[in-house]
Amino acid sequence: LNVKVTFDNGDTKIMRALNEATIKRSDRTMVADLTINGVHFERFRGDGITVSTPTGSTAYNKSLGGAVLHPTIEALQIAEIASLNNRVYRTLGSSIFVPKKDKIELLPTRNDYHTISVDNSVYSFRNIERIEYQIDHHKIHFVATPSHTSFWNRVKDAFIGEVDE
C-alpha cells in the first residue's frame, strides 16, 4: 500500500504499508471527503478510516467487520471506524473494495491534528490537505518453507481453530 500525505504548504510524505494505513482524530469526530478515482463518494463523519491490503484484511480490517481477502487478489479495502449514521449524516456503513488501478483520496475538512498509523508506525500530523492510497508498484515476495500451509488453513487456524465435540 502506497500512502502519500500532502500538507497544505505543498510538502509531501510517502509511506508504504504491508497491512493497512489508518487515519483518526482523537479529540473529536473526524470529517473527511472520500474520493475514488476523482469521484466524490461520501463525506465521512466518524472516528476514522482504514485502508487495508489483502494481507492486512485479517488484521484491524477484520476487527472492523471487513472481509478477509486472499492475498492474490490485487485490491484495497476501505473500512469505516465508528461512522455516524443518522437522519442527518449518512455513509455507506460497510467496507468497500477498490481494484488495483484505482486511487483512493481522503480530504480532511479540518486542519487539526490527525493520527495516521501505517502498519505499526504512528504519526501525528497537522494541516493535511489530502491522503492518497494506491497499490504500490513494489511487491513483497515471501519464501515458502516446508512448514508453510495454505492461506485458508492459516485463516482457519487463527480464527476458527478446531472445535472439540
PDB file of N, CA and C in Angstrom, residues 10-74:
ATOM      1  N   GLY A  10       2.172  22.234   0.621  1.00  0.00           N
ATOM      2  CA  GLY A  10       2.706  21.555  -0.555  1.00  0.00           C
ATOM      3  C   GLY A  10       3.685  20.440  -0.255  1.00  0.00           C
ATOM      4  N   ASP A  11       4.173  20.343   0.988  1.00  0.00           N
ATOM      5  CA  ASP A  11       5.082  19.252   1.350  1.00  0.00           C
ATOM      6  C   ASP A  11       4.340  17.921   1.275  1.00  0.00           C
ATOM      7  N   THR A  12       5.097  16.853   1.003  1.00  0.00           N
ATOM      8  CA  THR A  12       4.505  15.520   0.953  1.00  0.00           C
ATOM      9  C   THR A  12       5.341  14.547   1.766  1.00  0.00           C
ATOM     10  N   LYS A  13       4.695  13.501   2.217  1.00  0.00           N
ATOM     11  CA  LYS A  13       5.364  12.391   2.901  1.00  0.00           C
ATOM     12  C   LYS A  13       4.796  11.112   2.305  1.00  0.00           C
ATOM     13  N   ILE A  14       5.690  10.231   1.822  1.00  0.00           N
ATOM     14  CA  ILE A  14       5.257   8.970   1.227  1.00  0.00           C
ATOM     15  C   ILE A  14       5.679   7.827   2.138  1.00  0.00           C
ATOM     16  N   MET A  15       4.725   6.937   2.408  1.00  0.00           N
ATOM     17  CA  MET A  15       4.968   5.783   3.268  1.00  0.00           C
ATOM     18  C   MET A  15       4.410   4.536   2.582  1.00  0.00           C
ATOM     19  N   ARG A  16       4.890   3.382   3.001  1.00  0.00           N
ATOM     20  CA  ARG A  16       4.388   2.121   2.456  1.00  0.00           C
ATOM     21  C   ARG A  16       3.953   1.217   3.602  1.00  0.00           C
ATOM     22  N   ALA A  17       2.898   0.446   3.335  1.00  0.00           N
ATOM     23  CA  ALA A  17       2.378  -0.481   4.340  1.00  0.00           C
ATOM     24  C   ALA A  17       2.173  -1.856   3.722  1.00  0.00           C
ATOM     25  N   LEU A  18       2.447  -2.880   4.492  1.00  0.00           N
ATOM     26  CA  LEU A  18       2.127  -4.245   4.089  1.00  0.00           C
ATOM     27  C   LEU A  18       0.679  -4.559   4.439  1.00  0.00           C
ATOM     28  N   ASN A  19       0.214  -4.074   5.584  1.00  0.00           N
ATOM     29  CA  ASN A  19      -1.123  -4.410   6.076  1.00  0.00           C
ATOM     30  C   ASN A  19      -2.168  -3.320   5.856  1.00  0.00           C
ATOM     31  N   GLU A  20      -1.996  -2.198   6.544  1.00  0.00           N
ATOM     32  CA  GLU A  20      -3.003  -1.147   6.444  1.00  0.00           C
ATOM     33  C   GLU A  20      -2.459   0.201   6.878  1.00  0.00           C
ATOM     34  N   ALA A  21      -3.242   1.225   6.522  1.00  0.00           N
ATOM     35  CA  ALA A  21      -2.997   2.589   6.977  1.00  0.00           C
ATOM     36  C   ALA A  21      -4.319   3.122   7.515  1.00  0.00           C
ATOM     37  N   THR A  22      -4.251   3.772   8.666  1.00  0.00           N
ATOM     38  CA  THR A  22      -5.458   4.263   9.339  1.00  0.00           C
ATOM     39  C   THR A  22      -5.297   5.739   9.648  1.00  0.00           C
ATOM     40  N   ILE A  23      -6.384   6.493   9.512  1.00  0.00           N
ATOM     41  CA  ILE A  23      -6.399   7.894   9.923  1.00  0.00           C
ATOM     42  C   ILE A  23      -7.524   8.077  10.924  1.00  0.00           C
ATOM     43  N   LYS A  24      -7.211   8.806  12.011  1.00  0.00           N
ATOM     44  CA  LYS A  24      -8.189   9.056  13.071  1.00  0.00           C
ATOM     45  C   LYS A  24      -7.992  10.455  13.626  1.00  0.00           C
ATOM     46  N   ARG A  25      -9.002  10.913  14.326  1.00  0.00           N
ATOM     47  CA  ARG A  25      -8.880  12.097  15.186  1.00  0.00           C
ATOM     48  C   ARG A  25      -9.237  11.634  16.575  1.00  0.00           C
ATOM     49  N   SER A  26      -8.423  11.991  17.532  1.00  0.00           N
ATOM     50  CA  SER A  26      -8.677  11.504  18.889  1.00  0.00           C
ATOM     51  C   SER A  26      -9.548  12.448  19.699  1.00  0.00           C
ATOM     52  N   ASP A  27      -9.549  13.720  19.347  1.00  0.00           N
ATOM     53  CA  ASP A  27     -10.237  14.693  20.187  1.00  0.00           C
ATOM     54  C   ASP A  27     -11.692  14.941  19.804  1.00  0.00           C
ATOM     55  N   ARG A  28     -12.051  14.663  18.568  1.00  0.00           N
ATOM     56  CA  ARG A  28     -13.447  14.858  18.152  1.00  0.00           C
ATOM     57  C   ARG A  28     -13.699  14.087  16.871  1.00  0.00           C
ATOM     58  N   THR A  29     -14.897  14.176  16.373  1.00  0.00           N
ATOM     59  CA  THR A  29     -15.291  13.460  15.165  1.00  0.00           C
ATOM     60  C   THR A  29     -14.444  13.884  13.976  1.00  0.00           C
ATOM     61  N   MET A  30     -13.961  12.893  13.223  1.00  0.00           N
ATOM     62  CA  MET A  30     -13.224  13.187  12.001  1.00  0.00           C
ATOM     63  C   MET A  30     -14.233  13.406  10.878  1.00  0.00           C
ATOM     64  N   VAL A  31     -14.028  14.461  10.123  1.00  0.00           N
ATOM     65  CA  VAL A  31     -14.853  14.733   8.948  1.00  0.00           C
ATOM     66  C   VAL A  31     -13.912  14.816   7.758  1.00  0.00           C
ATOM     67  N   ALA A  32     -14.197  14.001   6.728  1.00  0.00           N
ATOM     68  CA  ALA A  32     -13.320  13.978   5.553  1.00  0.00           C
ATOM     69  C   ALA A  32     -14.121  13.545   4.336  1.00  0.00           C
ATOM     70  N   ASP A  33     -13.756  14.105   3.187  1.00  0.00           N
ATOM     71  CA  ASP A  33     -14.372  13.696   1.930  1.00  0.00           C
ATOM     72  C   ASP A  33     -13.596  12.513   1.374  1.00  0.00           C
ATOM     73  N   LEU A  34     -14.323  11.467   0.999  1.00  0.00           N
ATOM     74  CA  LEU A  34     -13.730  10.266   0.418  1.00  0.00           C
ATOM     75  C   LEU A  34     -13.992  10.276  -1.081  1.00  0.00           C
ATOM     76  N   THR A  35     -12.906  10.197  -1.848  1.00  0.00           N
ATOM     77  CA  THR A  35     -12.989  10.230  -3.308  1.00  0.00           C
ATOM     78  C   THR A  35     -12.333   8.973  -3.851  1.00  0.00           C
ATOM     79  N   ILE A  36     -12.952   8.353  -4.841  1.00  0.00           N
ATOM     80  CA  ILE A  36     -12.390   7.188  -5.505  1.00  0.00           C
ATOM     81  C   ILE A  36     -12.273   7.521  -6.986  1.00  0.00           C
ATOM     82  N   ASN A  37     -11.043   7.519  -7.493  1.00  0.00           N
ATOM     83  CA  ASN A  37     -10.772   7.865  -8.893  1.00  0.00           C
ATOM     84  C   ASN A  37     -11.353   9.217  -9.294  1.00  0.00           C
ATOM     85  N   GLY A  38     -11.232  10.176  -8.406  1.00  0.00           N
ATOM     86  CA  GLY A  38     -11.702  11.521  -8.707  1.00  0.00           C
ATOM     87  C   GLY A  38     -13.196  11.720  -8.552  1.00  0.00           C
ATOM     88  N   VAL A  39     -13.926  10.670  -8.173  1.00  0.00           N
ATOM     89  CA  VAL A  39     -15.376  10.768  -7.984  1.00  0.00           C
ATOM     90  C   VAL A  39     -15.656  10.861  -6.486  1.00  0.00           C
ATOM     91  N   HIS A  40     -16.306  11.965  -6.088  1.00  0.00           N
ATOM     92  CA  HIS A  40     -16.645  12.124  -4.672  1.00  0.00           C
ATOM     93  C   HIS A  40     -17.611  11.013  -4.290  1.00  0.00           C
ATOM     94  N   PHE A  41     -17.227  10.226  -3.279  1.00  0.00           N
ATOM     95  CA  PHE A  41     -18.064   9.104  -2.858  1.00  0.00           C
ATOM     96  C   PHE A  41     -18.934   9.460  -1.663  1.00  0.00           C
ATOM     97  N   GLU A  42     -18.319  10.026  -0.620  1.00  0.00           N
ATOM     98  CA  GLU A  42     -19.100  10.383   0.562  1.00  0.00           C
ATOM     99  C   GLU A  42     -18.336  11.381   1.419  1.00  0.00           C
ATOM    100  N   ARG A  43     -19.067  12.083   2.259  1.00  0.00           N
ATOM    101  CA  ARG A  43     -18.454  12.880   3.321  1.00  0.00           C
ATOM    102  C   ARG A  43     -18.555  12.023   4.573  1.00  0.00           C
ATOM    103  N   PHE A  44     -17.410  11.538   5.002  1.00  0.00           N
ATOM    104  CA  PHE A  44     -17.352  10.645   6.152  1.00  0.00           C
ATOM    105  C   PHE A  44     -17.324  11.443   7.441  1.00  0.00           C
ATOM    106  N   ARG A  45     -18.094  10.970   8.412  1.00  0.00           N
ATOM    107  CA  ARG A  45     -18.061  11.507   9.772  1.00  0.00           C
ATOM    108  C   ARG A  45     -18.008  10.311  10.706  1.00  0.00           C
ATOM    109  N   GLY A  46     -16.989  10.298  11.554  1.00  0.00           N
ATOM    110  CA  GLY A  46     -16.845   9.192  12.500  1.00  0.00           C
ATOM    111  C   GLY A  46     -15.482   9.224  13.151  1.00  0.00           C
ATOM    112  N   ASP A  47     -15.059   8.075  13.672  1.00  0.00           N
ATOM    113  CA  ASP A  47     -13.774   8.005  14.367  1.00  0.00           C
ATOM    114  C   ASP A  47     -12.594   7.929  13.415  1.00  0.00           C
ATOM    115  N   GLY A  48     -12.773   7.317  12.240  1.00  0.00           N
ATOM    116  CA  GLY A  48     -11.659   7.223  11.306  1.00  0.00           C
ATOM    117  C   GLY A  48     -11.921   6.260  10.172  1.00  0.00           C
ATOM    118  N   ILE A  49     -10.899   6.076   9.352  1.00  0.00           N
ATOM    119  CA  ILE A  49     -10.980   5.191   8.186  1.00  0.00           C
ATOM    120  C   ILE A  49      -9.680   4.413   8.097  1.00  0.00           C
ATOM    121  N   THR A  50      -9.791   3.140   7.740  1.00  0.00           N
ATOM    122  CA  THR A  50      -8.606   2.335   7.477  1.00  0.00           C
ATOM    123  C   THR A  50      -8.662   1.805   6.054  1.00  0.00           C
ATOM    124  N   VAL A  51      -7.510   1.787   5.401  1.00  0.00           N
ATOM    125  CA  VAL A  51      -7.374   1.227   4.065  1.00  0.00           C
ATOM    126  C   VAL A  51      -6.414   0.057   4.198  1.00  0.00           C
ATOM    127  N   SER A  52      -6.863  -1.142   3.804  1.00  0.00           N
ATOM    128  CA  SER A  52      -6.032  -2.319   4.006  1.00  0.00           C
ATOM    129  C   SER A  52      -5.774  -3.067   2.706  1.00  0.00           C
ATOM    130  N   THR A  53      -4.662  -3.788   2.716  1.00  0.00           N
ATOM    131  CA  THR A  53      -4.304  -4.688   1.629  1.00  0.00           C
ATOM    132  C   THR A  53      -4.943  -6.048   1.925  1.00  0.00           C
ATOM    133  N   PRO A  54      -4.902  -6.980   0.981  1.00  0.00           N
ATOM    134  CA  PRO A  54      -5.381  -8.327   1.291  1.00  0.00           C
ATOM    135  C   PRO A  54      -4.629  -8.956   2.472  1.00  0.00           C
ATOM    136  N   THR A  55      -3.330  -8.708   2.575  1.00  0.00           N
ATOM    137  CA  THR A  55      -2.562  -9.225   3.703  1.00  0.00           C
ATOM    138  C   THR A  55      -3.078  -8.636   5.011  1.00  0.00           C
ATOM    139  N   GLY A  56      -3.430  -7.377   4.997  1.00  0.00           N
ATOM    140  CA  GLY A  56      -3.949  -6.715   6.189  1.00  0.00           C
ATOM    141  C   GLY A  56      -5.419  -6.976   6.452  1.00  0.00           C
ATOM    142  N   SER A  57      -6.095  -7.674   5.540  1.00  0.00           N
ATOM    143  CA  SER A  57      -7.531  -7.906   5.723  1.00  0.00           C
ATOM    144  C   SER A  57      -7.827  -8.767   6.941  1.00  0.00           C
ATOM    145  N   THR A  58      -6.842  -9.546   7.412  1.00  0.00           N
ATOM    146  CA  THR A  58      -7.064 -10.380   8.592  1.00  0.00           C
ATOM    147  C   THR A  58      -6.645  -9.673   9.878  1.00  0.00           C
ATOM    148  N   ALA A  59      -6.248  -8.419   9.790  1.00  0.00           N
ATOM    149  CA  ALA A  59      -5.788  -7.663  10.959  1.00  0.00           C
ATOM    150  C   ALA A  59      -6.893  -6.700  11.423  1.00  0.00           C
ATOM    151  N   TYR A  60      -6.572  -5.424  11.551  1.00  0.00           N
ATOM    152  CA  TYR A  60      -7.523  -4.421  12.041  1.00  0.00           C
ATOM    153  C   TYR A  60      -8.800  -4.404  11.204  1.00  0.00           C
ATOM    154  N   ASN A  61      -8.660  -4.534   9.894  1.00  0.00           N
ATOM    155  CA  ASN A  61      -9.808  -4.550   8.998  1.00  0.00           C
ATOM    156  C   ASN A  61     -10.852  -5.584   9.428  1.00  0.00           C
ATOM    157  N   LYS A  62     -10.403  -6.780   9.764  1.00  0.00           N
ATOM    158  CA  LYS A  62     -11.336  -7.847  10.160  1.00  0.00           C
ATOM    159  C   LYS A  62     -12.060  -7.466  11.444  1.00  0.00           C
ATOM    160  N   SER A  63     -11.339  -6.866  12.393  1.00  0.00           N
ATOM    161  CA  SER A  63     -11.988  -6.475  13.651  1.00  0.00           C
ATOM    162  C   SER A  63     -13.018  -5.368  13.448  1.00  0.00           C
ATOM    163  N   LEU A  64     -12.899  -4.633  12.326  1.00  0.00           N
ATOM    164  CA  LEU A  64     -13.883  -3.589  11.995  1.00  0.00           C
ATOM    165  C   LEU A  64     -15.067  -4.141  11.212  1.00  0.00           C
ATOM    166  N   GLY A  65     -15.075  -5.438  10.961  1.00  0.00           N
ATOM    167  CA  GLY A  65     -16.174  -6.053  10.219  1.00  0.00           C
ATOM    168  C   GLY A  65     -15.904  -6.172   8.729  1.00  0.00           C
ATOM    169  N   GLY A  66     -14.673  -5.895   8.299  1.00  0.00           N
ATOM    170  CA  GLY A  66     -14.312  -6.029   6.892  1.00  0.00           C
ATOM    171  C   GLY A  66     -14.145  -7.490   6.507  1.00  0.00           C
ATOM    172  N   ALA A  67     -14.067  -7.732   5.221  1.00  0.00           N
ATOM    173  CA  ALA A  67     -13.933  -9.093   4.698  1.00  0.00           C
ATOM    174  C   ALA A  67     -12.483  -9.538   4.680  1.00  0.00           C
ATOM    175  N   VAL A  68     -12.285 -10.856   4.720  1.00  0.00           N
ATOM    176  CA  VAL A  68     -10.958 -11.450   4.567  1.00  0.00           C
ATOM    177  C   VAL A  68     -10.741 -11.692   3.080  1.00  0.00           C
ATOM    178  N   LEU A  69      -9.625 -11.138   2.555  1.00  0.00           N
ATOM    179  CA  LEU A  69      -9.298 -11.290   1.138  1.00  0.00           C
ATOM    180  C   LEU A  69      -8.086 -12.200   0.972  1.00  0.00           C
ATOM    181  N   HIS A  70      -8.145 -13.076  -0.023  1.00  0.00           N
ATOM    182  CA  HIS A  70      -6.989 -13.909  -0.348  1.00  0.00           C
ATOM    183  C   HIS A  70      -5.869 -12.995  -0.831  1.00  0.00           C
ATOM    184  N   PRO A  71      -4.614 -13.250  -0.458  1.00  0.00           N
ATOM    185  CA  PRO A  71      -3.517 -12.343  -0.817  1.00  0.00           C
ATOM    186  C   PRO A  71      -3.244 -12.211  -2.310  1.00  0.00           C
ATOM    187  N   THR A  72      -3.775 -13.089  -3.131  1.00  0.00           N
ATOM    188  CA  THR A  72      -3.551 -12.960  -4.583  1.00  0.00           C
ATOM    189  C   THR A  72      -4.521 -11.982  -5.234  1.00  0.00           C
ATOM    190  N   ILE A  73      -5.510 -11.518  -4.497  1.00  0.00           N
ATOM    191  CA  ILE A  73      -6.468 -10.548  -5.034  1.00  0.00           C
ATOM    192  C   ILE A  73      -5.846  -9.160  -4.910  1.00  0.00           C
ATOM    193  N   GLU A  74      -5.631  -8.496  -6.031  1.00  0.00           N
ATOM    194  CA  GLU A  74      -4.993  -7.177  -6.012  1.00  0.00           C
ATOM    195  C   GLU A  74      -6.073  -6.096  -5.899  1.00  0.00           C
TER     196      GLU A  74
END
